[in-house]
PDB file of C-alpha atoms in Angstrom:
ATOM      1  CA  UNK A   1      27.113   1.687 -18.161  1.00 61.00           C
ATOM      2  CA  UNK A   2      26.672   2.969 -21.640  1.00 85.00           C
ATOM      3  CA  UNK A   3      25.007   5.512 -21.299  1.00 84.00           C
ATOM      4  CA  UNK A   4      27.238   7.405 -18.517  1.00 85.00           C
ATOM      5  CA  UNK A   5      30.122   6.680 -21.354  1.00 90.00           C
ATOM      6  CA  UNK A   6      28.196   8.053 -24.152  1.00 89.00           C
ATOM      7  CA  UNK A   7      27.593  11.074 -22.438  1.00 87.00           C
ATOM      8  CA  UNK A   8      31.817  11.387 -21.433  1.00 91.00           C
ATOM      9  CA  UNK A   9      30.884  10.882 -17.509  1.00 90.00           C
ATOM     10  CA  UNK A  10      31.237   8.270 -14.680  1.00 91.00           C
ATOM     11  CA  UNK A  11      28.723   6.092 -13.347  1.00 89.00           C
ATOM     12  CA  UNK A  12      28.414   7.333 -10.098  1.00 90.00           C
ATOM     13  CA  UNK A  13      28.360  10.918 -11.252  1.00 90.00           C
ATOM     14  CA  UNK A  14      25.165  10.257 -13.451  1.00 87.00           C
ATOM     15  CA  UNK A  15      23.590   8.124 -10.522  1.00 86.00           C
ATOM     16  CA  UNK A  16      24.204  11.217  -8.493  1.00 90.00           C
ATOM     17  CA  UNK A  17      22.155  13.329 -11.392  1.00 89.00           C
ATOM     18  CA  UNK A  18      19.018  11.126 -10.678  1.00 89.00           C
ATOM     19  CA  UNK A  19      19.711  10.941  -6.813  1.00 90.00           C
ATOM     20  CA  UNK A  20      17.210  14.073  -6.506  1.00 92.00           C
ATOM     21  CA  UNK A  21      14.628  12.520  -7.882  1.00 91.00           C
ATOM     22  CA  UNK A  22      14.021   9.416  -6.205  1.00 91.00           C
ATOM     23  CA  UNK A  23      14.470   7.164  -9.243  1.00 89.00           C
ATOM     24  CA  UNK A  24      17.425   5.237 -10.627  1.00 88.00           C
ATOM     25  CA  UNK A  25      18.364   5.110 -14.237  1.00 87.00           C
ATOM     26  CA  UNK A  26      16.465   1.864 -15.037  1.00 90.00           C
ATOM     27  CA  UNK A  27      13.444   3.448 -13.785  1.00 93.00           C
ATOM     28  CA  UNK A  28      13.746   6.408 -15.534  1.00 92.00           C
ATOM     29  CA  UNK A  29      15.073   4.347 -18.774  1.00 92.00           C
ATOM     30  CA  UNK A  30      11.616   2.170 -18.049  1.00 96.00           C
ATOM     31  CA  UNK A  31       9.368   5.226 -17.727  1.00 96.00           C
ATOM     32  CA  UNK A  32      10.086   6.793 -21.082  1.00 96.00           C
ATOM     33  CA  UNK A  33       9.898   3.513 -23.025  1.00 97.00           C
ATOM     34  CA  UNK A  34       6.158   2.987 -21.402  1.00 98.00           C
ATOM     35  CA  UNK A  35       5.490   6.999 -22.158  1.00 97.00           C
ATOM     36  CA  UNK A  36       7.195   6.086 -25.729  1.00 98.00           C
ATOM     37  CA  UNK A  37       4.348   3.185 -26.201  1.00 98.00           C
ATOM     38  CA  UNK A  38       1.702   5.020 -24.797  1.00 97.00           C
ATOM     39  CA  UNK A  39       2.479   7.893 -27.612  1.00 97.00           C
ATOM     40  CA  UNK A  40       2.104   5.165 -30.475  1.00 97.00           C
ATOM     41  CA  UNK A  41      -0.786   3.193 -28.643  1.00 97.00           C
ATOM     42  CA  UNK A  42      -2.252   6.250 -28.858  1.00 95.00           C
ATOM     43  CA  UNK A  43      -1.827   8.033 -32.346  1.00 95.00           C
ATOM     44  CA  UNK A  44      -3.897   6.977 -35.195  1.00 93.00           C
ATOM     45  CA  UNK A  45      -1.019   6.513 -37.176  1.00 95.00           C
ATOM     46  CA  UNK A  46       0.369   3.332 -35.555  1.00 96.00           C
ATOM     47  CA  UNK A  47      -3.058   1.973 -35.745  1.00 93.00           C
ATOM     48  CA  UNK A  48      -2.484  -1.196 -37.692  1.00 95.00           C
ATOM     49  CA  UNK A  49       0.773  -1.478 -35.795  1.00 97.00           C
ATOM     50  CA  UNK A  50       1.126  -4.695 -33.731  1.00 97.00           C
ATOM     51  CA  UNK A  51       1.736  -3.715 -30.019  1.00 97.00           C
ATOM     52  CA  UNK A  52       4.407  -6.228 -30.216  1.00 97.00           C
ATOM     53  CA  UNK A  53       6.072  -4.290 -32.852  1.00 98.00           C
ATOM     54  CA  UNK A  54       5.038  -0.857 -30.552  1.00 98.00           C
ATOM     55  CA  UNK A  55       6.962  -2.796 -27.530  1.00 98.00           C
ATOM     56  CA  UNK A  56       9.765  -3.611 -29.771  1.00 98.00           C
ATOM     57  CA  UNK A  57      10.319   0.117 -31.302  1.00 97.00           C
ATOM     58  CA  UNK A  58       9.911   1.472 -27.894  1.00 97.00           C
ATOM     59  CA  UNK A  59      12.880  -0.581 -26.182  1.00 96.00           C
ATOM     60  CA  UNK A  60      11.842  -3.778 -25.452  1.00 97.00           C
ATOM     61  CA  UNK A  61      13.059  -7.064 -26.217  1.00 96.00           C
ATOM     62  CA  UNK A  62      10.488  -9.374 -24.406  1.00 96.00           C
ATOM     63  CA  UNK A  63       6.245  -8.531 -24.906  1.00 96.00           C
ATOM     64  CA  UNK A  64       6.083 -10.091 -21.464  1.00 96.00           C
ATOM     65  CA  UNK A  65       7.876  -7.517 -19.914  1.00 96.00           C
ATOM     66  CA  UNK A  66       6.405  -5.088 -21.879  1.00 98.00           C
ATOM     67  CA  UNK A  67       2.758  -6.299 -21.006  1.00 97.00           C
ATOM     68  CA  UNK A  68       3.319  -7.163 -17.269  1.00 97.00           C
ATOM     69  CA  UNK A  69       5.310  -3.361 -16.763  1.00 97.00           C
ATOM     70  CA  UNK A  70       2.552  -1.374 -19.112  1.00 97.00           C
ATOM     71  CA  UNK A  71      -0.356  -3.064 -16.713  1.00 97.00           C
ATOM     72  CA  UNK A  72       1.929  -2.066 -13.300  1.00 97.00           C
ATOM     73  CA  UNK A  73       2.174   1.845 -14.378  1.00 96.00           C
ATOM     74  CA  UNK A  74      -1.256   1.956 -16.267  1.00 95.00           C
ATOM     75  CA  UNK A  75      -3.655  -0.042 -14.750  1.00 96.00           C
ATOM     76  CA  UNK A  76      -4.320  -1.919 -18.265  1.00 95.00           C
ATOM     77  CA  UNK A  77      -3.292  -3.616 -21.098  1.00 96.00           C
ATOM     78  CA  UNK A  78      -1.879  -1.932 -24.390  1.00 97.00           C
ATOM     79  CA  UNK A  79      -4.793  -3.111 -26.145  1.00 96.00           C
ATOM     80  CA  UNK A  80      -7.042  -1.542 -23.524  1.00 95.00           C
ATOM     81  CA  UNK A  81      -5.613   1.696 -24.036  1.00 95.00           C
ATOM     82  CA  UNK A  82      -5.750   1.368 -27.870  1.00 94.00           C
ATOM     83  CA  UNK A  83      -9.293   0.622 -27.729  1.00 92.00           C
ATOM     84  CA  UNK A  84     -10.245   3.317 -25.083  1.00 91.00           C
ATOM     85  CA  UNK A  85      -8.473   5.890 -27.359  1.00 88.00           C
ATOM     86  CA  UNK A  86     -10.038   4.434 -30.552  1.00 80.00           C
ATOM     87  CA  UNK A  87     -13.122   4.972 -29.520  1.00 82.00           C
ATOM     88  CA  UNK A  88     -12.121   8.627 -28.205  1.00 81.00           C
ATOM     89  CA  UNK A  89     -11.332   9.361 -31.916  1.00 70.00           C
ATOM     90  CA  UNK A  90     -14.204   7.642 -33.142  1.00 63.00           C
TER      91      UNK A  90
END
């Protein structure tokens, strides 16, 4: 694992990090590239952004994936959420 190198420790000792809280690493490494979306979907800024592009700069190499995860956690699409915090703004 990359990241457990990166960071100068084993595997297992960074599994046993998360251990506590119930989640493993891909979970974790999912959850902040769906907060890392939300964040864009979100700010005016990235506005005339393509939520494929939004997928892609938050980690993820397949919109599928991206679509079918974001409507698991959220309850909705990307759009959706864009919209509902559009009109928030608006």
């Amino acid at each position: 694992m990359h990241v457990a190198e990166r960071l100068g420790m084993s595997v297992r000792y960074l599994h046993r990090l998360l251990e506590p809280t119930g989640r493993s690493f891909s979970e974790h490494l999912l959850a902040t590239r769906l907060e890392r979306a939300t964040a864009m979907l979100r700010d005016p800024r990235f506005t005339r952004v393509k939520i494929a592009a939004i997928a892609h700069k938050s980690g993820f190499s397949d919109i599928s994936h991206f679509n079918r995860s974001f409507r698991h956690a959220f309850g909705d699409t990307p759009f959706g959420l864009r919209a509902r915090a559009g009109r928030r703004r608006g």
